[in-house]
Amino acid sequence: MLKLSVITTGGTIEKVYSEQTSSVENLDNQIHRYLGRLRLPDCDVQVVPLMNKDSLEMTDADRSKILELVKQVLSDREALVITHGTDTMVQTGLYLKQALPQLKVPIVLTGAMTPIGFEGSDGLQNLTESLFAVRVLGPGIYLVMHNQAFPIDRVRKDRETSRFVWIA
Amino acid sequence: MLKLSVITTGGTIEKVYSEQTSSVENLDNQIHRYLGRLRLPDCDVQVVPLMNKDSLEMTDADRSKILELVKQVLSDREALVITHGTDTMVQTGLYLKQALPQLKVPIVLTGAMTPIGFEGSDGLQNLTESLFAVRVLGPGIYLVMHNQAFPIDRVRKDRETSRFVWIA
Amino acid sequence: MLKLSVITTGGTIEKVYSEQTSSVENLDNQIHRYLGRLRLPDCDVQVVPLMNKDSLEMTDADRSKILELVKQVLSDREALVITHGTDTMVQTGLYLKQALPQLKVPIVLTGAMTPIGFEGSDGLQNLTESLFAVRVLGPGIYLVMHNQAFPIDRVRKDRETSRFVWIA
Amino acid sequence: MLKLSVITTGGTIEKVYSEQTSSVENLDNQIHRYLGRLRLPDCDVQVVPLMNKDSLEMTDADRSKILELVKQVLSDREALVITHGTDTMVQTGLYLKQALPQLKVPIVLTGAMTPIGFEGSDGLQNLTESLFAVRVLGPGIYLVMHNQAFPIDRVRKDRETSRFVWIA
């Protein structure tokens, strides 16, 4: 039984449509609802909602909060998935990598280009892949999306194609 | 075999999420894709995409275009559904009512509070109801949404509750 | 506020896939879950699960039970939808018509060709249409499916095309 | 760009509901439709439909056909996913393992407990996981379902819980 935590921070993956404002917003944690659609029989999953932010609005203080929570969670969990906005996902991942040089477990950052409840969303795919990735990848910090697993220092977002690509 | 036309004008029902702008937009006609999910065996449905506008941006010139198309379509069709943004749906309906005093068929205006491809959308419900309404309602102009059929001069939008309500 | 009851009796619309038997079965009432996806703001809906039967297995005793429940429900409700298997839906409808000559409200029978939770199902369409139909149709017993409303003595199932058709 | 083939053989994952027989059947290949819902930007996926069989009806001759196709496909592809019925998935996997002792790439067998188009299906989850697994797993034959990757000689189906479990 894998002891896994999922920390949620907002980002496109958790955006919802607001009928009041006629726009998409980060209102609250959506991930737990979608985890319920997956079969995870050998997995003890704990969802820890931390914040609901568009990642373009994330500050150093927010990243510091994420790091503190990661440290706390890792004291008794074997794997970690962090859902995050794609615009600064790499930045947060690199920050964690620098702060956690002795990491003994896999940490996967993931998110989505289209919110998880919208037609054509990549959110459930990315979540499914990330939960699987922490089972089979070794210690380290990875970005997992669109059928790929990137070490966090080998990846950048390509805005034009709405995907992540390798850096040399 | 009912000869039915569906005129599409945009509005929330047809909005989609754009990964380029991270917002919801009226890009093109969505209705035909959803009609394909419905069983309409005794119905000859013709979709006529007219424009892709947020109804807050509709002008008098736009309403004039809708009226011209309605007149043209009614020359050889027995029923008409118009998909439209909810903010000025009543205004367009009243404009049509004034211009078409001798109407011999039902015209139903409908739309959605949440775009048709988003979780929790009321779009497919409203579309289903409207296609059924033109079968059973008599001549006149109606707004059909959320299980209700309102004569166009008896209805207003209530923004706070995201629904339409009767006016006295 | 329309006081509406939905009586559920089983049939294909409520069938689910059983992983134990690898087949589709009538296990329990599914309708209430799907009603929750519809917006029915001016409607007081009460779901009354009566039985979970394939309609080919319905007996005279079952139809008698349906009639007793209908009579009871109509004492204080203004409209009635009955979900039912399609194979003997007309038979049940004709039985109710004969037993209720003084009917003052609309009763709509509906169901589905494919179970409501399966891709390509017509179940939610038929349910949406039926809930709308009881608002706009007069007293009488109707079969509502696939965008059509048939008086119960004017309709038969056409097995080859999986639809209902008019009888002369 | 990973050169990946998906061989489809039928099984529960590809079953559909037949309105003619009112039962679930293996009629034709469904997998390609669902692959279109996934984002696989760095993956050249080729779907090869081989047969449409309930795996309880698979014969030695069928397994021989699968083996021949696998050999042929592996001559110019780098990874392989086989969709298969769960009842004899392990048997087919062990047969391939014995026949392919020098395997240089990962082969993943997967399937579903509930057909991929039905509510609550595990099919898309398992397909997503399998396509990811062939990226990160080494050479060998694996069964991938429900967030787990089993070497094919370490797994058995547990019918009571509808899942696969480790064997000692």
XYZ file of C-alpha atoms in Angstrom:
672
model
C 0.000 0.000 0.000
C 1.695 3.167 -1.268
C 1.339 6.134 1.087
C 0.817 9.005 -1.335
C -0.083 12.656 -0.832
C -1.492 15.029 -3.434
C -0.885 18.709 -2.679
C -3.152 21.047 -4.649
C -2.202 24.662 -5.345
C -4.653 25.803 -8.035
C -3.656 26.475 -11.651
C -5.655 25.818 -14.792
C -6.318 22.191 -13.846
C -8.547 23.332 -10.968
C -10.250 26.266 -12.674
C -14.021 26.239 -12.950
C -16.512 28.325 -14.884
C -18.230 30.955 -12.794
C -21.729 31.866 -13.942
C -21.537 35.043 -11.892
C -18.463 36.441 -13.655
C -18.749 34.488 -16.947
C -15.074 33.553 -16.652
C -12.856 30.718 -15.439
C -11.504 31.049 -11.921
C -9.628 29.206 -9.202
C -12.372 28.934 -6.617
C -11.556 25.802 -4.671
C -9.937 22.367 -4.777
C -11.298 20.139 -7.561
C -8.751 17.308 -7.530
C -10.409 15.133 -4.871
C -13.549 14.823 -7.008
C -11.558 13.412 -9.917
C -9.465 11.082 -7.798
C -12.754 9.389 -6.970
C -13.095 8.397 -10.638
C -9.814 6.463 -10.609
C -9.216 2.971 -9.266
C -6.291 3.098 -6.860
C -6.698 -0.138 -4.875
C -3.152 -0.383 -3.566
C -2.737 3.289 -2.774
C -3.472 5.279 0.361
C -4.116 8.734 -1.153
C -4.330 11.825 0.982
C -5.347 15.130 -0.674
C -3.899 18.264 0.951
C -5.396 21.474 -0.492
C -2.885 24.284 0.077
C -3.973 27.234 -2.070
C -6.079 28.132 -5.160
C -3.821 30.313 -7.263
C -3.219 30.999 -10.899
C 0.493 30.204 -11.034
C 1.295 33.565 -12.646
C 0.287 35.087 -9.303
C 2.444 32.814 -7.170
C 4.961 34.642 -5.000
C 8.155 33.596 -3.262
C 6.125 33.380 -0.071
C 3.770 30.908 -1.766
C 6.700 28.745 -2.903
C 8.069 28.830 0.605
C 4.720 27.578 1.899
C 4.762 24.751 -0.639
C 8.268 23.759 0.473
C 7.290 23.730 4.128
C 4.277 21.532 3.404
C 6.359 19.188 1.218
C 8.883 18.723 4.030
C 6.129 18.013 6.509
C 4.304 15.585 4.228
C 7.467 13.683 3.315
C 8.112 12.857 6.948
C 5.606 10.039 6.738
C 4.551 9.625 3.072
C 6.348 7.675 0.339
C 5.410 9.679 -2.734
C 4.061 13.097 -3.623
C 2.104 14.653 -6.480
C 1.699 18.442 -6.641
C -0.963 19.962 -8.906
C 0.108 23.408 -10.080
C -0.410 26.009 -12.806
C 1.709 25.336 -15.879
C 3.132 28.835 -16.286
C 5.463 28.627 -13.280
C 5.426 24.885 -12.622
C 9.052 24.510 -13.676
C 10.077 27.418 -11.445
C 8.452 25.856 -8.393
C 9.966 22.481 -9.252
C 13.470 23.925 -9.524
C 12.971 25.730 -6.213
C 12.028 22.453 -4.537
C 14.950 20.656 -6.169
C 17.428 23.166 -4.806
C 15.920 23.032 -1.332
C 15.694 19.235 -1.171
C 19.073 17.863 -2.308
C 18.733 14.609 -0.334
C 15.296 13.646 -1.654
C 14.573 9.926 -1.167
C 11.218 9.698 -2.970
C 9.689 10.848 -6.260
C 7.870 14.186 -6.383
C 5.779 14.792 -9.503
C 4.417 18.183 -10.542
C 1.471 18.176 -12.913
C -1.361 20.370 -14.131
C -3.397 20.966 -17.274
C -3.722 23.193 -20.312
C -7.546 23.062 -20.118
C -9.459 22.856 -16.802
C -10.228 19.301 -15.679
C -14.006 19.596 -15.993
C -14.010 20.978 -19.561
C -14.418 18.929 -22.717
C -11.056 18.156 -24.256
C -9.220 18.666 -20.958
C -5.882 16.988 -20.440
C -6.325 17.176 -16.663
C -7.494 13.651 -15.875
C -4.884 12.201 -18.240
C -2.106 14.130 -16.483
C -3.402 13.218 -13.036
C -3.628 9.528 -13.997
C -0.100 9.582 -15.399
C 1.300 11.354 -12.342
C -0.221 8.905 -9.879
C 1.278 6.101 -11.931
C 4.635 7.865 -12.309
C 5.282 8.082 -8.570
C 4.962 4.275 -8.474
C 7.613 3.585 -11.081
C 10.022 6.539 -11.045
C 12.955 6.776 -8.664
C 13.715 9.625 -6.254
C 13.798 13.052 -7.864
C 11.564 15.878 -9.015
C 9.679 15.398 -12.265
C 7.153 17.173 -14.414
C 4.625 14.658 -15.811
C 2.172 15.669 -18.537
C 0.970 14.441 -21.920
C 2.490 10.961 -21.750
C 5.933 12.233 -20.758
C 8.070 12.382 -17.610
C 10.689 15.142 -17.555
C 13.362 15.622 -14.881
C 12.536 19.131 -13.655
C 15.804 20.645 -14.895
C 15.313 19.347 -18.426
C 11.973 20.901 -19.328
C 10.342 24.167 -20.404
C 6.834 25.188 -21.427
C 6.274 25.942 -25.089
C 3.355 28.348 -25.110
C 2.644 28.223 -28.808
C 1.958 24.505 -28.861
C 0.515 24.330 -25.309
C 2.963 21.622 -24.299
C 6.195 20.996 -22.458
C 9.401 20.225 -24.356
C 12.901 19.041 -23.547
C 15.704 21.523 -23.075
C 19.137 20.421 -24.186
C -40.955 14.683 -40.636
C -40.624 18.112 -39.010
C -38.596 20.607 -41.062
C -36.629 22.428 -38.379
C -33.826 25.000 -38.551
C -31.424 25.907 -35.758
C -29.855 29.355 -36.124
C -26.726 29.820 -34.003
C -25.526 33.260 -32.912
C -22.932 32.559 -30.206
C -23.485 33.319 -26.512
C -22.285 31.353 -23.512
C -23.733 28.070 -24.824
C -21.163 28.065 -27.650
C -18.158 29.380 -25.718
C -15.042 27.221 -25.563
C -11.878 27.390 -23.507
C -8.917 28.824 -25.380
C -5.532 27.529 -24.238
C -3.866 30.468 -25.961
C -5.708 33.131 -23.966
C -6.654 31.037 -20.904
C -10.203 32.325 -21.181
C -13.591 31.344 -22.592
C -14.446 32.720 -26.012
C -16.949 32.511 -28.861
C -14.739 31.006 -31.562
C -17.107 29.078 -33.785
C -20.349 27.128 -33.971
C -20.560 24.269 -31.450
C -24.237 23.343 -31.698
C -24.013 20.895 -34.593
C -21.631 18.665 -32.610
C -24.155 18.337 -29.797
C -27.136 17.782 -32.062
C -25.312 14.640 -33.158
C -25.701 13.267 -29.632
C -29.484 13.487 -29.757
C -31.890 11.081 -31.422
C -34.183 13.053 -33.694
C -35.579 10.362 -36.012
C -38.620 12.250 -37.230
C -36.913 15.596 -37.635
C -35.102 17.142 -40.587
C -32.691 19.481 -38.751
C -30.712 22.150 -40.577
C -28.096 24.138 -38.627
C -27.499 27.677 -39.869
C -24.504 29.352 -38.177
C -25.012 33.120 -38.377
C -22.524 34.729 -35.989
C -20.390 33.999 -32.885
C -21.098 36.848 -30.504
C -21.325 37.388 -26.816
C -24.869 38.746 -26.632
C -23.706 41.801 -24.678
C -21.934 42.848 -27.875
C -24.916 42.390 -30.158
C -25.926 45.511 -32.045
C -29.110 46.609 -33.783
C -27.433 45.627 -37.037
C -26.919 42.098 -35.676
C -30.574 41.811 -34.681
C -31.561 43.015 -38.112
C -29.440 40.236 -39.627
C -31.128 37.670 -37.377
C -34.553 38.917 -38.460
C -33.664 38.718 -42.150
C -32.395 35.161 -41.730
C -35.477 34.160 -39.729
C -37.768 35.463 -42.485
C -35.791 33.608 -45.116
C -35.706 30.349 -43.138
C -39.416 30.462 -42.331
C -40.315 30.502 -46.005
C -39.804 26.759 -46.168
C -39.265 25.472 -42.588
C -41.928 24.580 -40.014
C -40.103 25.410 -36.780
C -37.114 27.380 -35.600
C -34.688 27.290 -32.654
C -32.264 30.177 -32.125
C -29.280 29.724 -29.806
C -28.284 33.028 -28.252
C -26.484 34.603 -25.316
C -28.703 34.927 -22.246
C -27.963 38.570 -21.461
C -29.923 39.989 -24.388
C -31.949 36.945 -25.429
C -35.195 38.552 -24.303
C -34.368 41.756 -26.194
C -33.787 39.857 -29.435
C -36.939 37.837 -28.873
C -39.066 40.940 -28.361
C -37.552 42.506 -31.482
C -38.547 39.427 -33.508
C -42.012 39.424 -31.976
C -42.652 43.008 -32.998
C -41.346 42.402 -36.518
C -43.274 39.159 -37.064
C -46.876 39.803 -35.965
C -48.337 37.114 -38.268
C -46.060 34.277 -37.164
C -47.509 30.868 -38.041
C -44.910 28.615 -36.389
C -43.099 28.384 -33.027
C -39.736 30.117 -32.633
C -37.756 29.136 -29.523
C -34.779 31.076 -28.190
C -32.411 29.191 -25.936
C -28.864 29.306 -24.584
C -26.942 28.345 -21.464
C -25.521 29.700 -18.233
C -22.406 27.489 -18.553
C -20.825 26.590 -21.941
C -22.145 23.346 -23.415
C -18.830 21.465 -23.197
C -18.177 22.254 -19.515
C -19.085 20.013 -16.601
C -22.353 21.074 -15.059
C -23.484 22.845 -18.220
C -27.178 23.359 -18.786
C -26.599 23.650 -22.547
C -27.560 20.185 -23.713
C -30.615 20.192 -21.440
C -31.796 23.501 -22.900
C -31.117 22.372 -26.459
C -33.009 19.113 -25.878
C -35.953 20.975 -24.368
C -36.044 23.524 -27.187
C -36.068 20.899 -29.930
C -38.942 19.217 -28.131
C -40.741 22.499 -27.466
C -41.063 23.426 -31.145
C -42.931 20.117 -31.626
C -45.578 20.760 -29.015
C -45.922 24.522 -28.690
C -48.160 26.595 -30.956
C -47.136 29.613 -33.049
C -45.317 32.323 -31.108
C -41.942 33.296 -29.734
C -40.745 31.509 -26.596
C -37.719 31.351 -24.358
C -37.064 27.752 -23.299
C -34.554 26.946 -20.562
C -34.347 24.922 -17.354
C -37.536 22.920 -17.850
C -39.657 25.981 -18.580
C -41.259 27.593 -21.643
C -41.894 31.332 -21.345
C -43.754 33.482 -23.882
C -41.078 36.043 -24.757
C -42.999 38.985 -23.276
C -43.422 37.280 -19.903
C -39.806 36.608 -18.949
C -36.661 38.297 -17.610
C -33.218 37.090 -16.600
C -32.434 37.028 -12.900
C -28.668 37.405 -12.718
C -28.281 36.548 -9.073
C -29.763 33.076 -9.426
C -28.566 32.480 -13.021
C -32.067 31.701 -14.218
C -35.041 33.167 -16.019
C -38.191 34.124 -14.119
C -41.727 35.181 -14.921
C -42.662 38.829 -15.029
C -46.157 39.720 -13.928
C -43.787 25.381 -8.569
C -44.887 22.209 -10.341
C -45.441 19.247 -8.008
C -44.054 16.363 -10.039
C -43.416 12.708 -9.203
C -41.144 10.319 -11.080
C -41.997 6.642 -10.579
C -39.155 4.289 -11.543
C -39.781 0.673 -12.516
C -36.505 -0.484 -14.097
C -36.085 -1.191 -17.813
C -33.044 -0.567 -19.993
C -32.773 3.076 -18.902
C -31.777 1.969 -15.393
C -29.575 -0.984 -16.305
C -25.953 -0.956 -15.168
C -22.927 -3.072 -16.029
C -22.134 -5.684 -13.411
C -18.442 -6.598 -13.172
C -19.399 -9.772 -11.318
C -21.583 -11.174 -14.101
C -20.100 -9.237 -17.059
C -23.616 -8.317 -18.148
C -26.128 -5.482 -17.874
C -28.706 -5.766 -15.126
C -31.455 -3.902 -13.314
C -29.873 -3.598 -9.876
C -31.367 -0.455 -8.399
C -32.813 2.967 -9.119
C -30.518 5.186 -11.225
C -32.881 8.007 -12.155
C -32.333 10.198 -9.107
C -28.618 10.512 -9.908
C -29.376 11.884 -13.361
C -32.103 14.238 -12.196
C -29.347 15.927 -10.216
C -27.674 16.914 -13.495
C -30.718 18.840 -14.700
C -31.767 22.335 -13.692
C -35.378 22.235 -12.563
C -35.734 25.475 -10.589
C -39.512 25.729 -10.692
C -40.210 22.078 -10.087
C -40.697 20.104 -6.888
C -39.542 16.643 -8.028
C -40.148 13.551 -5.943
C -38.607 10.249 -7.080
C -40.547 7.125 -6.091
C -38.631 3.902 -6.846
C -41.181 1.089 -7.226
C -39.385 -1.891 -8.788
C -36.291 -2.802 -10.876
C -37.601 -5.001 -13.661
C -36.803 -5.717 -17.246
C -40.192 -4.897 -18.750
C -40.341 -8.277 -20.520
C -40.665 -9.758 -17.034
C -43.451 -7.477 -15.884
C -46.598 -9.288 -14.795
C -50.215 -8.235 -14.376
C -49.513 -8.008 -10.666
C -46.700 -5.527 -11.388
C -48.978 -3.374 -13.544
C -51.557 -3.449 -10.800
C -48.931 -2.181 -8.356
C -48.011 0.627 -10.743
C -51.679 1.622 -11.034
C -52.145 1.690 -7.261
C -49.058 3.875 -6.845
C -50.167 6.194 -9.659
C -53.549 6.682 -8.000
C -51.911 7.408 -4.674
C -49.366 9.825 -6.138
C -51.966 11.709 -8.165
C -53.917 12.553 -5.031
C -51.487 15.388 -4.306
C -49.149 15.764 -7.329
C -49.808 17.696 -10.540
C -47.801 15.668 -13.023
C -46.223 12.243 -13.333
C -43.340 10.668 -15.235
C -42.918 6.872 -15.225
C -39.601 5.341 -16.329
C -40.171 1.892 -17.792
C -38.673 -0.736 -20.099
C -39.487 -0.078 -23.744
C -40.688 -3.581 -24.624
C -43.964 -3.347 -22.711
C -44.167 0.399 -22.109
C -47.135 0.763 -24.425
C -48.925 -2.141 -22.740
C -48.535 -0.537 -19.305
C -49.616 2.815 -20.683
C -52.786 1.374 -22.234
C -53.571 -0.414 -18.966
C -53.311 2.891 -17.069
C -55.419 4.672 -19.684
C -58.224 2.161 -19.334
C -58.099 2.312 -15.541
C -57.944 6.115 -15.332
C -60.661 7.478 -17.644
C -61.047 10.743 -15.712
C -57.372 11.693 -15.659
C -56.858 15.420 -14.968
C -53.085 15.643 -15.392
C -50.445 14.476 -17.876
C -48.720 11.130 -17.290
C -45.620 10.514 -19.411
C -43.979 7.112 -19.854
C -40.360 7.103 -20.944
C -37.276 4.900 -21.009
C -34.218 4.281 -23.168
C -32.786 2.032 -25.848
C -29.305 2.150 -24.246
C -28.758 2.390 -20.449
C -28.446 5.948 -19.157
C -24.820 5.641 -18.047
C -23.498 4.258 -21.351
C -21.941 6.278 -24.144
C -24.509 7.040 -26.813
C -27.428 6.548 -24.427
C -30.708 8.234 -25.207
C -31.719 8.079 -21.532
C -30.922 11.600 -20.393
C -32.460 13.045 -23.565
C -35.698 11.131 -22.959
C -35.773 12.070 -19.280
C -35.191 15.749 -20.117
C -37.948 15.682 -22.739
C -40.394 13.926 -20.404
C -39.889 16.395 -17.571
C -40.519 19.186 -20.058
C -43.492 17.421 -21.626
C -45.495 17.234 -18.404
C -45.231 21.040 -18.215
C -46.701 21.711 -21.625
C -48.978 18.757 -22.469
C -52.574 18.537 -21.337
C -54.201 15.701 -19.374
C -53.667 12.255 -20.858
C -51.172 9.416 -21.091
C -48.207 9.889 -23.420
C -45.064 8.104 -24.467
C -42.195 10.596 -24.826
C -38.907 9.567 -26.443
C -36.537 10.779 -29.148
C -38.007 14.248 -29.565
C -41.571 12.993 -29.929
C -44.736 12.877 -27.801
C -47.197 10.112 -28.697
C -50.667 9.653 -27.194
C -50.359 6.156 -25.749
C -52.959 4.628 -28.102
C -51.170 5.905 -31.207
C -47.730 4.344 -30.797
C -45.836 1.068 -31.160
C -42.206 0.026 -30.797
C -40.328 -0.752 -33.990
C -37.621 -3.172 -32.911
C -35.585 -3.069 -36.074
C -34.904 0.659 -35.880
C -34.885 0.863 -32.056
C -37.517 3.568 -32.048
C -41.200 4.217 -31.538
C -43.467 4.981 -34.488
C -47.015 6.164 -35.053
C -49.810 3.688 -35.661
C -52.585 4.767 -37.994
C 9.321 10.476 -30.947
C 8.430 7.069 -29.515
C 7.314 4.570 -32.146
C 4.489 2.749 -30.371
C 1.955 0.177 -31.551
C -1.316 -0.734 -29.845
C -2.627 -4.189 -30.747
C -6.316 -4.650 -29.936
C -7.845 -8.086 -29.343
C -11.253 -7.378 -27.815
C -12.118 -8.104 -24.178
C -14.344 -6.128 -21.848
C -12.518 -2.855 -22.552
C -13.849 -2.871 -26.136
C -17.357 -4.178 -25.452
C -20.310 -2.034 -26.473
C -24.022 -2.193 -25.753
C -26.061 -3.641 -28.581
C -29.625 -2.346 -28.789
C -30.553 -5.293 -30.978
C -29.579 -7.947 -28.435
C -29.839 -5.831 -25.243
C -26.432 -7.124 -24.183
C -22.759 -6.144 -24.245
C -20.697 -7.538 -27.088
C -17.323 -7.327 -28.794
C -18.364 -5.849 -32.123
C -15.332 -3.932 -33.323
C -12.256 -1.977 -32.295
C -13.003 0.913 -29.900
C -9.496 1.839 -28.761
C -8.643 4.262 -31.571
C -11.575 6.490 -30.639
C -10.288 6.854 -27.090
C -6.671 7.402 -28.083
C -7.957 10.524 -29.800
C -8.902 11.928 -26.393
C -5.348 11.705 -25.087
C -2.492 14.118 -25.756
C 0.488 12.136 -27.011
C 2.634 14.817 -28.653
C 5.912 12.924 -28.642
C 4.468 9.577 -29.634
C 3.881 8.007 -33.023
C 0.963 5.677 -32.198
C -0.191 3.008 -34.607
C -3.344 1.008 -33.755
C -3.427 -2.537 -35.115
C -6.831 -4.215 -34.643
C -6.288 -7.987 -34.617
C -9.476 -9.587 -33.305
C -12.623 -8.840 -31.249
C -12.859 -11.675 -28.740
C -14.026 -12.180 -25.223
C -10.790 -13.537 -23.732
C -12.599 -16.586 -22.326
C -13.060 -17.652 -25.958
C -9.434 -17.185 -26.968
C -7.794 -20.334 -28.329
C -4.191 -21.418 -28.738
C -4.516 -20.473 -32.383
C -5.520 -16.927 -31.336
C -2.478 -16.636 -29.046
C -0.294 -17.842 -31.860
C -1.714 -15.087 -34.070
C -0.987 -12.502 -31.380
C 2.601 -13.751 -31.104
C 3.145 -13.559 -34.846
C 1.810 -10.015 -34.956
C 3.934 -8.993 -31.963
C 7.086 -10.304 -33.673
C 6.224 -8.461 -36.851
C 5.399 -5.206 -35.074
C 8.543 -5.286 -32.946
C 10.730 -5.359 -36.038
C 10.307 -1.611 -36.396
C 8.493 -0.302 -33.291
C 9.999 0.605 -29.913
C 7.133 -0.211 -27.579
C 3.908 -2.184 -27.568
C 0.572 -2.074 -25.741
C -1.882 -4.976 -26.131
C -5.506 -4.516 -25.094
C -7.006 -7.815 -24.002
C -9.764 -9.401 -21.930
C -8.857 -9.679 -18.261
C -9.845 -13.322 -17.778
C -6.923 -14.753 -19.752
C -4.655 -11.706 -19.986
C -2.052 -13.302 -17.716
C -2.124 -16.511 -19.761
C -1.453 -14.633 -23.000
C 1.279 -12.597 -21.322
C 3.057 -15.696 -20.028
C 2.809 -17.274 -23.476
C 4.482 -14.212 -25.012
C 7.137 -14.169 -22.294
C 8.107 -17.781 -22.991
C 8.212 -17.201 -26.740
C 10.186 -13.943 -26.547
C 13.131 -14.557 -24.197
C 15.332 -11.896 -25.809
C 12.807 -9.058 -25.647
C 14.485 -5.636 -25.930
C 11.447 -3.395 -25.387
C 8.521 -3.144 -22.961
C 5.248 -4.884 -23.827
C 2.263 -3.903 -21.681
C -1.002 -5.846 -21.534
C -4.040 -3.958 -20.334
C -7.829 -4.069 -20.414
C -10.779 -3.103 -18.237
C -13.307 -4.438 -15.760
C -16.080 -2.251 -17.229
C -16.284 -1.360 -20.962
C -14.523 1.878 -21.863
C -17.675 3.738 -22.915
C -19.647 2.999 -19.738
C -19.904 5.256 -16.698
C -17.431 4.211 -14.047
C -15.204 2.412 -16.544
C -11.557 1.895 -15.694
C -10.709 1.573 -19.394
C -9.374 5.045 -20.144
C -7.392 5.061 -16.892
C -5.740 1.742 -17.788
C -5.047 2.854 -21.352
C -3.504 6.120 -20.130
C -1.339 4.287 -17.621
C -0.212 1.713 -20.187
C 0.830 4.313 -22.748
C 2.831 6.016 -20.013
C 4.263 2.742 -18.711
C 5.922 1.803 -22.006
C 7.823 5.106 -21.790
C 9.332 4.500 -18.372
C 9.530 0.722 -17.905
C 12.449 -1.347 -19.165
C 12.276 -4.373 -21.466
C 9.873 -7.072 -20.307
C 6.222 -8.049 -20.290
C 3.943 -6.257 -17.844
C 0.308 -6.094 -16.876
C -0.705 -2.487 -16.166
C -4.066 -1.671 -14.567
C -5.447 0.366 -11.687
C -2.307 2.380 -10.962
C -0.052 -0.685 -10.837
C 2.580 -2.304 -13.070
C 3.048 -6.049 -12.527
C 5.729 -8.208 -14.177
C 3.572 -10.771 -15.966
C 4.809 -13.704 -13.868
C 3.935 -11.975 -10.595
C 0.232 -11.325 -11.057
C -3.179 -13.007 -10.975
C -6.762 -11.795 -11.333
C -8.866 -11.733 -8.192
C -12.420 -12.111 -9.431
C -14.157 -11.219 -6.202
C -12.648 -7.760 -5.986
C -12.428 -7.189 -9.769
C -8.726 -6.411 -9.583
C -5.295 -7.875 -10.120
C -3.078 -8.802 -7.182
C 0.509 -9.840 -6.593
C 1.441 -13.508 -6.336
C 4.293 -14.398 -4.045
